[in-house]
mmCIF file of C-alpha atoms in Angstrom:
data_model
loop_
_atom_site.group_PDB
_atom_site.id
_atom_site.type_symbol
_atom_site.label_atom_id
_atom_site.label_comp_id
_atom_site.label_asym_id
_atom_site.label_seq_id
_atom_site.Cartn_x
_atom_site.Cartn_y
_atom_site.Cartn_z
ATOM 1 C CA MET A 123 12.940 -13.777 -39.101
ATOM 2 C CA THR A 124 9.406 -14.329 -37.650
ATOM 3 C CA LEU A 125 8.023 -17.583 -36.699
ATOM 4 C CA SER A 126 5.379 -17.323 -39.663
ATOM 5 C CA THR A 127 7.984 -17.205 -42.368
ATOM 6 C CA ARG A 128 10.371 -19.866 -41.337
ATOM 7 C CA THR A 129 10.929 -22.519 -43.979
ATOM 8 C CA GLN A 130 10.017 -25.935 -42.222
ATOM 9 C CA ALA A 131 7.843 -28.859 -42.743
ATOM 10 C CA PRO A 132 4.251 -28.567 -41.233
ATOM 11 C CA ALA A 133 4.010 -30.052 -37.794
ATOM 12 C CA ASP A 134 1.281 -32.519 -36.635
ATOM 13 C CA LEU A 135 -1.615 -30.648 -35.115
ATOM 14 C CA PHE A 136 -1.271 -30.139 -31.311
ATOM 15 C CA SER A 137 2.065 -31.498 -31.200
ATOM 16 C CA PRO A 138 5.109 -29.780 -29.286
ATOM 17 C CA ALA A 139 6.448 -28.514 -32.693
ATOM 18 C CA TYR A 140 3.031 -27.334 -33.655
ATOM 19 C CA TYR A 141 2.622 -24.953 -30.634
ATOM 20 C CA GLN A 142 5.915 -23.196 -31.550
ATOM 21 C CA ASP A 143 4.794 -22.537 -35.172
ATOM 22 C CA PRO A 144 1.175 -23.303 -35.846
ATOM 23 C CA HIS A 145 0.971 -21.068 -38.845
ATOM 24 C CA THR A 146 2.915 -23.318 -41.205
ATOM 25 C CA THR A 147 0.591 -26.270 -40.495
ATOM 26 C CA LEU A 148 -2.530 -24.232 -40.547
ATOM 27 C CA ALA A 149 -1.672 -22.669 -43.948
ATOM 28 C CA ARG A 150 -1.236 -26.127 -45.401
ATOM 29 C CA LEU A 151 -4.541 -27.286 -44.078
ATOM 30 C CA ARG A 152 -6.370 -24.244 -45.313
ATOM 31 C CA GLU A 153 -5.264 -25.125 -48.772
ATOM 32 C CA ASP A 154 -5.279 -28.965 -48.669
ATOM 33 C CA SER A 155 -7.845 -29.997 -46.025
ATOM 34 C CA PRO A 156 -9.885 -26.976 -44.887
ATOM 35 C CA VAL A 157 -12.349 -29.149 -42.824
ATOM 36 C CA HIS A 158 -9.588 -31.533 -41.504
ATOM 37 C CA GLU A 159 -10.320 -34.774 -39.728
ATOM 38 C CA PHE A 160 -7.850 -35.791 -37.026
ATOM 39 C CA ARG A 161 -7.671 -37.555 -33.676
ATOM 40 C CA PHE A 162 -7.690 -35.069 -30.751
ATOM 41 C CA PRO A 163 -4.824 -36.044 -28.490
ATOM 42 C CA ALA A 164 -6.722 -35.984 -25.169
ATOM 43 C CA GLY A 165 -8.873 -39.185 -25.544
ATOM 44 C CA ASP A 166 -7.911 -39.882 -29.242
ATOM 45 C CA VAL A 167 -11.292 -38.573 -30.291
ATOM 46 C CA ARG A 168 -12.288 -38.282 -33.817
ATOM 47 C CA THR A 169 -12.392 -34.380 -34.397
ATOM 48 C CA TRP A 170 -12.696 -31.916 -37.292
ATOM 49 C CA LEU A 171 -10.599 -28.579 -37.534
ATOM 50 C CA VAL A 172 -12.052 -25.728 -39.592
ATOM 51 C CA THR A 173 -9.317 -23.320 -40.904
ATOM 52 C CA ARG A 174 -10.940 -20.949 -43.672
ATOM 53 C CA TYR A 175 -12.236 -17.687 -42.652
ATOM 54 C CA ASP A 176 -15.756 -18.141 -44.165
ATOM 55 C CA ASP A 177 -16.187 -21.632 -42.728
ATOM 56 C CA VAL A 178 -15.199 -20.478 -39.292
ATOM 57 C CA ARG A 179 -17.671 -17.721 -39.374
ATOM 58 C CA THR A 180 -20.215 -20.232 -40.541
ATOM 59 C CA VAL A 181 -19.631 -22.677 -37.752
ATOM 60 C CA LEU A 182 -19.745 -19.915 -35.111
ATOM 61 C CA SER A 183 -23.083 -18.471 -36.408
ATOM 62 C CA ASP A 184 -25.043 -21.591 -37.534
ATOM 63 C CA PRO A 185 -27.212 -22.788 -34.610
ATOM 64 C CA ARG A 186 -26.647 -26.449 -35.986
ATOM 65 C CA TYR A 187 -23.173 -26.137 -34.514
ATOM 66 C CA SER A 188 -24.083 -26.268 -30.898
ATOM 67 C CA ALA A 189 -21.932 -25.004 -27.898
ATOM 68 C CA GLU A 190 -23.830 -27.464 -25.740
ATOM 69 C CA ALA A 191 -21.474 -30.451 -25.914
ATOM 70 C CA ALA A 192 -23.124 -31.769 -22.765
ATOM 71 C CA THR A 193 -26.308 -32.034 -24.848
ATOM 72 C CA TRP A 194 -25.135 -33.064 -28.295
ATOM 73 C CA ALA A 195 -21.661 -34.644 -28.243
ATOM 74 C CA ASN A 196 -21.247 -38.223 -29.251
ATOM 75 C CA ASP A 197 -20.239 -40.930 -26.708
ATOM 76 C CA GLU A 198 -16.600 -41.096 -27.715
ATOM 77 C CA PHE A 199 -16.316 -37.344 -26.885
ATOM 78 C CA ARG A 200 -18.118 -37.688 -23.612
ATOM 79 C CA ALA A 201 -16.076 -40.711 -22.502
ATOM 80 C CA ALA A 202 -12.882 -38.865 -23.092
ATOM 81 C CA GLY A 203 -13.969 -36.241 -20.445
ATOM 82 C CA LEU A 204 -13.890 -33.460 -23.175
ATOM 83 C CA VAL A 205 -17.271 -31.849 -22.197
ATOM 84 C CA ALA A 206 -16.094 -28.493 -20.792
ATOM 85 C CA ALA A 207 -16.567 -27.911 -17.031
ATOM 86 C CA GLU A 208 -18.776 -30.966 -16.652
ATOM 87 C CA GLY A 209 -20.120 -31.317 -13.123
ATOM 88 C CA THR A 210 -19.336 -27.718 -12.154
ATOM 89 C CA ILE A 211 -21.340 -24.417 -12.263
ATOM 90 C CA LEU A 212 -19.525 -23.502 -15.570
ATOM 91 C CA GLY A 213 -21.032 -26.672 -17.152
ATOM 92 C CA ARG A 214 -24.017 -24.521 -17.679
ATOM 93 C CA GLY A 215 -22.048 -21.395 -18.238
ATOM 94 C CA ILE A 216 -22.434 -18.550 -20.809
ATOM 95 C CA SER A 217 -19.760 -19.981 -22.965
ATOM 96 C CA VAL A 218 -21.269 -23.479 -23.334
ATOM 97 C CA VAL A 219 -25.000 -23.137 -23.697
ATOM 98 C CA ASP A 220 -27.316 -22.152 -26.640
ATOM 99 C CA PRO A 221 -30.228 -19.769 -26.862
ATOM 100 C CA PRO A 222 -32.652 -19.181 -25.355
ATOM 101 C CA TYR A 223 -30.735 -19.791 -22.098
ATOM 102 C CA HIS A 224 -27.580 -18.268 -23.455
ATOM 103 C CA THR A 225 -29.556 -15.089 -24.443
ATOM 104 C CA ARG A 226 -30.785 -14.574 -20.948
ATOM 105 C CA LEU A 227 -27.372 -14.784 -19.491
ATOM 106 C CA ARG A 228 -25.693 -12.751 -22.163
ATOM 107 C CA ARG A 229 -28.165 -9.963 -21.853
ATOM 108 C CA ARG A 230 -27.626 -9.785 -18.063
ATOM 109 C CA ALA A 231 -23.774 -9.931 -18.450
ATOM 110 C CA MET A 232 -23.511 -7.232 -21.160
ATOM 111 C CA GLY A 233 -25.222 -4.819 -18.873
ATOM 112 C CA ALA A 234 -22.024 -4.524 -17.144
ATOM 113 C CA PHE A 235 -19.902 -4.309 -20.446
ATOM 114 C CA THR A 236 -21.406 -1.197 -21.874
ATOM 115 C CA THR A 237 -19.362 1.318 -23.814
ATOM 116 C CA ARG A 238 -19.929 3.800 -21.146
ATOM 117 C CA GLN A 239 -18.748 1.279 -18.281
ATOM 118 C CA VAL A 240 -15.609 0.365 -20.360
ATOM 119 C CA GLU A 241 -14.588 4.022 -20.802
ATOM 120 C CA ARG A 242 -14.839 4.314 -16.937
ATOM 121 C CA TRP A 243 -12.249 1.616 -16.693
ATOM 122 C CA ARG A 244 -9.826 3.644 -19.001
ATOM 123 C CA THR A 245 -8.448 5.522 -16.105
ATOM 124 C CA THR A 246 -7.959 2.208 -14.089
ATOM 125 C CA VAL A 247 -6.020 0.681 -16.961
ATOM 126 C CA GLY A 248 -3.811 3.831 -17.461
ATOM 127 C CA GLN A 249 -2.963 3.915 -13.806
ATOM 128 C CA HIS A 250 -1.878 0.285 -13.640
ATOM 129 C CA VAL A 251 0.111 0.703 -16.867
ATOM 130 C CA GLU A 252 2.077 3.527 -15.514
ATOM 131 C CA ARG A 253 2.706 2.000 -12.186
ATOM 132 C CA VAL A 254 4.030 -1.173 -13.912
ATOM 133 C CA LEU A 255 6.110 0.605 -16.299
ATOM 134 C CA ALA A 256 7.771 2.575 -13.456
ATOM 135 C CA ASP A 257 8.736 -0.661 -11.909
ATOM 136 C CA CYS A 258 10.162 -2.079 -15.188
ATOM 137 C CA ALA A 259 12.161 1.133 -15.739
ATOM 138 C CA LEU A 260 13.959 0.532 -12.481
ATOM 139 C CA ARG A 261 15.091 -2.940 -13.510
ATOM 140 C CA GLU A 262 15.936 -2.021 -17.183
ATOM 141 C CA THR A 263 15.689 -5.894 -17.980
ATOM 142 C CA PHE A 264 12.467 -7.596 -17.383
ATOM 143 C CA ASP A 265 10.104 -10.373 -18.614
ATOM 144 C CA VAL A 266 7.105 -8.918 -20.465
ATOM 145 C CA MET A 267 4.962 -11.788 -19.599
ATOM 146 C CA ASP A 268 5.300 -11.754 -15.736
ATOM 147 C CA ASP A 269 6.585 -8.333 -15.093
ATOM 148 C CA TYR A 270 4.574 -6.291 -17.507
ATOM 149 C CA ALA A 271 1.615 -8.120 -19.217
ATOM 150 C CA GLY A 272 0.929 -10.350 -16.150
ATOM 151 C CA GLU A 273 0.940 -7.356 -13.757
ATOM 152 C CA VAL A 274 -1.177 -5.137 -15.966
ATOM 153 C CA SER A 275 -3.857 -7.813 -16.579
ATOM 154 C CA ALA A 276 -3.853 -9.095 -12.919
ATOM 155 C CA GLY A 277 -4.141 -5.479 -11.566
ATOM 156 C CA VAL A 278 -6.827 -4.353 -13.907
ATOM 157 C CA LEU A 279 -8.933 -7.516 -13.525
ATOM 158 C CA GLY A 280 -8.549 -7.511 -9.674
ATOM 159 C CA GLU A 281 -9.647 -3.900 -9.411
ATOM 160 C CA ILE A 282 -12.591 -4.237 -11.828
ATOM 161 C CA LEU A 283 -13.879 -7.379 -10.278
ATOM 162 C CA GLY A 284 -12.990 -6.520 -6.749
ATOM 163 C CA MET A 285 -10.859 -9.627 -6.379
ATOM 164 C CA ARG A 286 -7.689 -10.191 -4.174
ATOM 165 C CA ILE A 287 -4.657 -10.043 -6.414
ATOM 166 C CA GLU A 288 -2.817 -12.842 -4.886
ATOM 167 C CA ARG A 289 -5.250 -15.481 -6.342
ATOM 168 C CA HIS A 290 -4.429 -14.524 -9.986
ATOM 169 C CA ARG A 291 -1.524 -16.851 -10.530
ATOM 170 C CA GLU A 292 -3.510 -19.663 -9.078
ATOM 171 C CA LEU A 293 -6.354 -18.857 -11.537
ATOM 172 C CA VAL A 294 -3.986 -18.625 -14.516
ATOM 173 C CA SER A 295 -2.599 -22.177 -13.588
ATOM 174 C CA ALA A 296 -6.059 -23.484 -13.461
ATOM 175 C CA LEU A 297 -6.891 -22.095 -16.768
ATOM 176 C CA ASN A 298 -3.964 -23.870 -18.410
ATOM 177 C CA GLU A 299 -4.949 -27.120 -16.685
ATOM 178 C CA ALA A 300 -8.626 -26.747 -17.893
ATOM 179 C CA PHE A 301 -7.673 -27.217 -21.584
ATOM 180 C CA PRO A 302 -5.024 -29.821 -21.839
ATOM 181 C CA SER A 303 -3.864 -31.560 -25.128
ATOM 182 C CA ASP A 304 -1.849 -34.105 -23.166
ATOM 183 C CA PRO A 305 -3.960 -37.115 -22.226
ATOM 184 C CA ALA A 306 -1.900 -37.588 -19.217
ATOM 185 C CA LEU A 307 -3.177 -34.402 -17.812
ATOM 186 C CA MET A 308 -6.875 -34.964 -18.217
ATOM 187 C CA HIS A 309 -7.238 -35.925 -14.614
ATOM 188 C CA LYS A 310 -6.525 -32.282 -13.637
ATOM 189 C CA VAL A 311 -9.446 -30.863 -15.640
ATOM 190 C CA PRO A 312 -12.149 -31.277 -13.123
ATOM 191 C CA GLY A 313 -10.239 -29.791 -10.465
ATOM 192 C CA ALA A 314 -9.143 -26.807 -12.431
ATOM 193 C CA PHE A 315 -12.622 -25.723 -13.355
ATOM 194 C CA GLY A 316 -13.586 -26.448 -9.735
ATOM 195 C CA ARG A 317 -11.026 -24.120 -8.382
ATOM 196 C CA ILE A 318 -12.291 -21.372 -10.838
ATOM 197 C CA CYS A 319 -15.835 -21.843 -9.671
ATOM 198 C CA GLU A 320 -14.893 -22.032 -5.974
ATOM 199 C CA TYR A 321 -13.192 -18.612 -6.157
ATOM 200 C CA ALA A 322 -15.991 -17.004 -8.117
ATOM 201 C CA ALA A 323 -18.391 -18.234 -5.351
ATOM 202 C CA GLU A 324 -16.392 -16.799 -2.664
ATOM 203 C CA LEU A 325 -16.097 -13.547 -4.549
ATOM 204 C CA VAL A 326 -19.999 -13.474 -5.001
ATOM 205 C CA ALA A 327 -20.399 -14.186 -1.289
ATOM 206 C CA GLU A 328 -17.987 -11.565 -0.322
ATOM 207 C CA LYS A 329 -19.637 -8.958 -2.392
ATOM 208 C CA ARG A 330 -23.105 -9.690 -1.201
ATOM 209 C CA THR A 331 -21.957 -8.703 2.447
ATOM 210 C CA ARG A 332 -19.410 -6.007 1.374
ATOM 211 C CA PRO A 333 -20.505 -4.586 -1.910
ATOM 212 C CA ALA A 334 -18.223 -2.003 -3.628
ATOM 213 C CA ASP A 335 -17.725 0.051 -6.893
ATOM 214 C CA ASP A 336 -16.622 -3.047 -8.859
ATOM 215 C CA LEU A 337 -18.139 -5.306 -11.623
ATOM 216 C CA THR A 338 -19.080 -8.233 -9.349
ATOM 217 C CA SER A 339 -21.163 -5.835 -7.216
ATOM 218 C CA ALA A 340 -22.609 -4.330 -10.228
ATOM 219 C CA LEU A 341 -23.815 -7.774 -11.433
ATOM 220 C CA LEU A 342 -25.407 -8.340 -8.044
ATOM 221 C CA ARG A 343 -27.062 -5.060 -7.997
ATOM 222 C CA ASP A 344 -28.431 -5.426 -11.425
ATOM 223 C CA ASP A 345 -29.953 -8.723 -10.456
ATOM 224 C CA ASP A 346 -31.824 -7.467 -7.435
ATOM 225 C CA ASP A 347 -34.987 -8.680 -8.970
ATOM 226 C CA GLY A 348 -33.581 -12.268 -8.601
ATOM 227 C CA ARG A 349 -33.962 -13.164 -12.358
ATOM 228 C CA LEU A 350 -30.694 -15.113 -12.194
ATOM 229 C CA THR A 351 -30.012 -17.958 -9.636
ATOM 230 C CA GLU A 352 -26.917 -17.958 -7.332
ATOM 231 C CA ASP A 353 -25.189 -20.519 -9.562
ATOM 232 C CA GLU A 354 -25.793 -18.331 -12.650
ATOM 233 C CA LEU A 355 -24.525 -15.260 -11.115
ATOM 234 C CA THR A 356 -21.459 -17.244 -9.856
ATOM 235 C CA GLY A 357 -21.055 -18.620 -13.284
ATOM 236 C CA LEU A 358 -21.133 -15.233 -15.014
ATOM 237 C CA VAL A 359 -18.301 -14.193 -12.524
ATOM 238 C CA ALA A 360 -16.339 -17.218 -13.227
ATOM 239 C CA ALA A 361 -16.680 -16.658 -17.043
ATOM 240 C CA VAL A 362 -15.286 -13.110 -16.752
ATOM 241 C CA ILE A 363 -12.381 -14.396 -14.480
ATOM 242 C CA MET A 364 -11.700 -16.985 -17.209
ATOM 243 C CA GLY A 365 -11.879 -14.524 -20.046
ATOM 244 C CA GLY A 366 -9.693 -11.824 -18.432
ATOM 245 C CA SER A 367 -7.103 -13.808 -16.286
ATOM 246 C CA ASP A 368 -4.745 -15.011 -19.050
ATOM 247 C CA THR A 369 -6.096 -13.912 -22.459
ATOM 248 C CA VAL A 370 -5.115 -10.270 -22.164
ATOM 249 C CA ARG A 371 -1.714 -11.270 -20.779
ATOM 250 C CA GLY A 372 -1.162 -13.547 -23.728
ATOM 251 C CA PHE A 373 -2.276 -11.041 -26.241
ATOM 252 C CA ILE A 374 -0.101 -8.279 -24.957
ATOM 253 C CA GLY A 375 2.896 -10.720 -24.871
ATOM 254 C CA ASN A 376 2.129 -11.810 -28.500
ATOM 255 C CA ALA A 377 1.701 -8.248 -29.757
ATOM 256 C CA VAL A 378 5.001 -7.101 -28.106
ATOM 257 C CA LEU A 379 6.953 -9.960 -29.753
ATOM 258 C CA SER A 380 5.328 -9.250 -33.026
ATOM 259 C CA LEU A 381 6.365 -5.662 -32.902
ATOM 260 C CA LEU A 382 9.958 -6.614 -31.814
ATOM 261 C CA ASP A 383 9.989 -8.788 -34.796
ATOM 262 C CA HIS A 384 8.895 -5.917 -37.005
ATOM 263 C CA PRO A 385 10.792 -2.701 -35.751
ATOM 264 C CA ALA A 386 9.516 -0.508 -38.447
ATOM 265 C CA GLN A 387 5.956 -1.147 -37.349
ATOM 266 C CA ALA A 388 6.921 -0.496 -33.733
ATOM 267 C CA ASP A 389 8.382 2.798 -35.001
ATOM 268 C CA LEU A 390 5.075 3.642 -36.803
ATOM 269 C CA LEU A 391 3.185 2.997 -33.415
ATOM 270 C CA ARG A 392 5.467 5.263 -31.615
ATOM 271 C CA SER A 393 5.222 7.919 -34.137
ATOM 272 C CA GLU A 394 1.486 7.921 -34.523
ATOM 273 C CA PRO A 395 -0.299 7.608 -31.232
ATOM 274 C CA GLY A 396 -3.622 7.649 -33.262
ATOM 275 C CA LEU A 397 -2.763 4.161 -34.562
ATOM 276 C CA ALA A 398 -3.334 2.520 -31.118
ATOM 277 C CA GLU A 399 -6.698 1.248 -31.708
ATOM 278 C CA PRO A 400 -6.358 -0.006 -35.197
ATOM 279 C CA ALA A 401 -3.085 -1.548 -34.219
ATOM 280 C CA VAL A 402 -4.838 -3.693 -31.580
ATOM 281 C CA GLU A 403 -7.097 -5.010 -34.362
ATOM 282 C CA GLU A 404 -4.080 -5.896 -36.623
ATOM 283 C CA LEU A 405 -2.061 -7.406 -33.841
ATOM 284 C CA LEU A 406 -5.005 -9.519 -32.929
ATOM 285 C CA ARG A 407 -5.492 -10.687 -36.327
ATOM 286 C CA TYR A 408 -1.825 -11.283 -36.840
ATOM 287 C CA ASP A 409 -1.090 -13.453 -33.612
ATOM 288 C CA GLY A 410 -4.034 -13.336 -31.250
ATOM 289 C CA ALA A 411 -4.234 -14.972 -27.791
ATOM 290 C CA LEU A 412 -6.958 -17.486 -28.726
ATOM 291 C CA SER A 413 -5.845 -20.302 -31.135
ATOM 292 C CA THR A 414 -9.367 -21.733 -31.336
ATOM 293 C CA ALA A 415 -12.710 -21.196 -30.087
ATOM 294 C CA LEU A 416 -14.191 -23.847 -27.721
ATOM 295 C CA PHE A 417 -15.746 -27.138 -29.197
ATOM 296 C CA ARG A 418 -18.931 -26.972 -31.293
ATOM 297 C CA VAL A 419 -20.893 -30.001 -31.705
ATOM 298 C CA THR A 420 -23.130 -30.757 -34.773
ATOM 299 C CA THR A 421 -26.781 -31.293 -34.028
ATOM 300 C CA GLU A 422 -27.456 -33.155 -37.357
ATOM 301 C CA GLU A 423 -25.467 -34.120 -40.427
ATOM 302 C CA ILE A 424 -23.951 -31.211 -42.105
ATOM 303 C CA GLU A 425 -21.921 -30.760 -45.164
ATOM 304 C CA LEU A 426 -19.247 -27.994 -44.812
ATOM 305 C CA SER A 427 -16.838 -27.273 -47.783
ATOM 306 C CA GLY A 428 -17.447 -30.648 -49.335
ATOM 307 C CA THR A 429 -16.854 -32.536 -46.048
ATOM 308 C CA VAL A 430 -19.851 -34.400 -44.352
ATOM 309 C CA LEU A 431 -19.958 -34.112 -40.583
ATOM 310 C CA PRO A 432 -21.929 -36.692 -38.754
ATOM 311 C CA VAL A 433 -24.320 -35.907 -35.928
ATOM 312 C CA GLY A 434 -22.597 -35.284 -32.621
ATOM 313 C CA ALA A 435 -19.310 -34.520 -34.325
ATOM 314 C CA PRO A 436 -16.846 -32.339 -32.251
ATOM 315 C CA VAL A 437 -15.658 -29.372 -34.359
ATOM 316 C CA ILE A 438 -12.854 -26.879 -33.602
ATOM 317 C CA VAL A 439 -12.705 -23.644 -35.285
ATOM 318 C CA GLY A 440 -9.034 -22.329 -35.911
ATOM 319 C CA LEU A 441 -9.069 -18.465 -35.153
ATOM 320 C CA LEU A 442 -5.381 -18.248 -35.923
ATOM 321 C CA ALA A 443 -5.969 -19.914 -39.230
ATOM 322 C CA ALA A 444 -8.916 -17.851 -40.270
ATOM 323 C CA ASN A 445 -7.158 -14.643 -39.432
ATOM 324 C CA ARG A 446 -4.423 -15.447 -42.093
ATOM 325 C CA ASP A 447 -6.774 -16.767 -44.805
ATOM 326 C CA PRO A 448 -5.536 -15.183 -47.989
ATOM 327 C CA ARG A 449 -9.179 -15.582 -49.404
ATOM 328 C CA ARG A 450 -10.112 -12.818 -47.020
ATOM 329 C CA PHE A 451 -6.949 -10.852 -46.120
ATOM 330 C CA ASP A 452 -4.406 -9.370 -48.557
ATOM 331 C CA ARG A 453 -0.863 -10.479 -47.695
ATOM 332 C CA PRO A 454 -2.022 -12.100 -44.464
ATOM 333 C CA ASP A 455 1.392 -13.041 -43.138
ATOM 334 C CA VAL A 456 2.390 -9.304 -43.178
ATOM 335 C CA LEU A 457 1.986 -7.264 -40.036
ATOM 336 C CA ASP A 458 0.501 -3.853 -41.220
ATOM 337 C CA LEU A 459 -0.639 -1.587 -38.428
ATOM 338 C CA ARG A 460 -2.393 0.597 -41.140
ATOM 339 C CA ARG A 461 -4.398 -2.424 -42.524
ATOM 340 C CA GLU A 462 -7.985 -1.811 -43.559
ATOM 341 C CA GLY A 463 -10.624 -4.325 -44.553
ATOM 342 C CA PRO A 464 -12.325 -7.268 -43.218
ATOM 343 C CA ARG A 465 -12.769 -7.719 -39.535
ATOM 344 C CA HIS A 466 -10.807 -10.413 -37.811
ATOM 345 C CA VAL A 467 -12.163 -13.299 -35.587
ATOM 346 C CA GLY A 468 -9.570 -12.945 -32.934
ATOM 347 C CA PHE A 469 -12.390 -12.876 -30.300
ATOM 348 C CA GLY A 470 -14.637 -15.243 -31.892
ATOM 349 C CA HIS A 471 -17.886 -14.451 -33.769
ATOM 350 C CA GLY A 472 -21.541 -14.472 -33.262
ATOM 351 C CA LEU A 473 -23.431 -15.189 -30.123
ATOM 352 C CA HIS A 474 -20.335 -16.458 -28.209
ATOM 353 C CA ASN A 475 -18.089 -13.549 -29.190
ATOM 354 C CA CYS A 476 -15.699 -12.879 -26.249
ATOM 355 C CA LEU A 477 -17.687 -11.279 -23.320
ATOM 356 C CA GLY A 478 -14.814 -9.036 -22.388
ATOM 357 C CA ALA A 479 -13.564 -8.196 -25.907
ATOM 358 C CA ALA A 480 -14.199 -4.486 -25.242
ATOM 359 C CA LEU A 481 -11.973 -4.480 -22.164
ATOM 360 C CA ALA A 482 -9.440 -6.468 -23.661
ATOM 361 C CA ARG A 483 -9.231 -4.068 -26.512
ATOM 362 C CA LEU A 484 -8.873 -1.209 -24.190
ATOM 363 C CA GLU A 485 -6.130 -2.769 -22.239
ATOM 364 C CA GLY A 486 -4.220 -3.592 -25.554
ATOM 365 C CA ALA A 487 -4.643 -0.034 -26.844
ATOM 366 C CA ILE A 488 -3.243 1.523 -23.685
ATOM 367 C CA ALA A 489 -0.580 -1.019 -22.502
ATOM 368 C CA ILE A 490 1.159 -1.993 -25.900
ATOM 369 C CA PRO A 491 1.915 1.600 -27.286
ATOM 370 C CA ALA A 492 2.817 2.705 -23.769
ATOM 371 C CA LEU A 493 5.492 0.046 -23.367
ATOM 372 C CA PHE A 494 7.138 1.076 -26.724
ATOM 373 C CA ALA A 495 6.834 4.822 -25.911
ATOM 374 C CA ARG A 496 8.530 4.385 -22.540
ATOM 375 C CA PHE A 497 11.274 2.256 -23.974
ATOM 376 C CA PRO A 498 12.048 3.528 -27.465
ATOM 377 C CA GLU A 499 14.948 1.230 -27.679
ATOM 378 C CA LEU A 500 13.356 -1.872 -26.456
ATOM 379 C CA VAL A 501 15.046 -5.136 -27.416
ATOM 380 C CA LEU A 502 14.643 -8.816 -26.980
ATOM 381 C CA ASN A 503 17.053 -9.983 -24.259
ATOM 382 C CA ALA A 504 17.423 -13.524 -25.437
ATOM 383 C CA PRO A 505 18.036 -15.477 -28.655
ATOM 384 C CA ARG A 506 15.019 -15.162 -30.919
ATOM 385 C CA ASP A 507 14.804 -19.048 -31.242
ATOM 386 C CA SER A 508 14.624 -19.479 -27.500
ATOM 387 C CA VAL A 509 11.352 -17.713 -27.077
ATOM 388 C CA ARG A 510 8.748 -20.464 -26.531
ATOM 389 C CA TYR A 511 4.929 -20.890 -26.459
ATOM 390 C CA ILE A 512 3.005 -22.831 -23.893
ATOM 391 C CA ASP A 513 1.693 -26.310 -25.084
ATOM 392 C CA ASN A 514 -2.068 -25.465 -25.175
ATOM 393 C CA TRP A 515 -4.703 -26.124 -27.968
ATOM 394 C CA ALA A 516 -6.900 -23.265 -27.205
ATOM 395 C CA ILE A 517 -4.606 -20.458 -25.805
ATOM 396 C CA ARG A 518 -1.748 -18.865 -27.733
ATOM 397 C CA ARG A 519 0.670 -17.603 -25.028
ATOM 398 C CA LEU A 520 4.431 -17.178 -24.673
ATOM 399 C CA VAL A 521 6.042 -18.869 -21.680
ATOM 400 C CA ALA A 522 8.325 -15.898 -21.114
ATOM 401 C CA LEU A 523 9.516 -12.869 -23.174
ATOM 402 C CA PRO A 524 12.746 -11.289 -21.673
ATOM 403 C CA VAL A 525 13.462 -7.847 -22.861
ATOM 404 C CA ALA A 526 15.840 -5.041 -22.099
ATOM 405 C CA ALA A 527 15.089 -1.275 -21.974
ATOM 406 C CA SER A 528 17.954 -0.589 -24.558
ATOM 407 C CA PRO A 529 20.839 -2.523 -26.213
ATOM 408 C CA LYS A 530 23.186 -0.950 -23.671
ATOM 409 C CA ALA A 531 20.918 -2.395 -20.843
ATOM 410 C CA ALA A 532 21.094 -5.696 -22.423
ATOM 411 C CA ALA A 533 24.735 -5.531 -22.689
ATOM 412 C CA ARG A 534 25.211 -4.672 -18.920
ATOM 413 C CA ALA A 535 22.891 -7.380 -18.025
ATOM 414 C CA ALA A 536 25.057 -9.928 -19.962
ATOM 415 C CA GLN A 537 28.238 -8.761 -18.281
ATOM 416 C CA GLU A 538 26.658 -9.213 -14.818
ATOM 417 C CA ALA A 539 25.307 -12.596 -15.648
#
């Protein structure tokens, strides 16, 4: 039985129980309180969560909902330390600024993420996937999160950016600390963003002296006219690191678990290789790696679906919630790799749609089918109810996902334990 179909009472938002099954709570809110006022746990700040698909797209495309919390947020939000990356280079990064400044940064960044460039990375992704699969085959039992998804995403990001692979785990740790829900962990936020920016600065400096055939060097070459400052270039690299370090890992893990929960769909993916790309879209819709987008803040009083939001109100859009809205998707709690119809918002929407979405899609379309093709009898190697998600309000990621290459491999491992 999948998490989404368990019969249980809705959990409080951003509580330990909620992180294990957000879908039950989000379904209730979509029906009863689609623009839901609550107290954000970190700082006990008055906040609104938006859960319906159309409303989510509205918030992400209407300029009256600003990404610049540093400019528009109310005093309560600021005092709680919730302005993302405040005091660091990322405080004016591409994810948290509005046009026209955002337009300038986005245009420069997207020059490195063209369809042609992403296709060049197809070979890189395929090579890393094959290498990691060979390692997993030698073990027969392994953790998808660390031994497969983590290795693939770290290897691909490292090669594409030209970064040293040993820093990856440190960066993942920093990302988790940058978006806490626990008030007791808020003191770690500045340091977490600082570590990400510090490594990005080191990488930019290294590539200035020793350029190579990688994305960081390309960003530097494309800016030979000096239209971006050193901080802006560093911020772009930091944004790519943030977008690629844990999101792809989380998505691959969620997708593998979803397919293990739905063996008929896994068989379909094995038998029809042409389904790889549409399967990625459905898996992103069904249980993507981003639970929410970053905070938006109202620049004026706005009415949204009957709720009046005051000026400076912090608003969170629920991407998981929108992607299972029955007003937009037929049978939204059903995983259907042949699904056609409306586009999901798993990577966000509008100006701040995920910068590395094309690369993430490419990694998913190669890594997920390859795992199930290599191990046609792949099984979960732990009780289903022992599989847990991290406690994080913005990122949907499994702590671990132990699997075995086959039921026989699982039995051998149990005997040896």
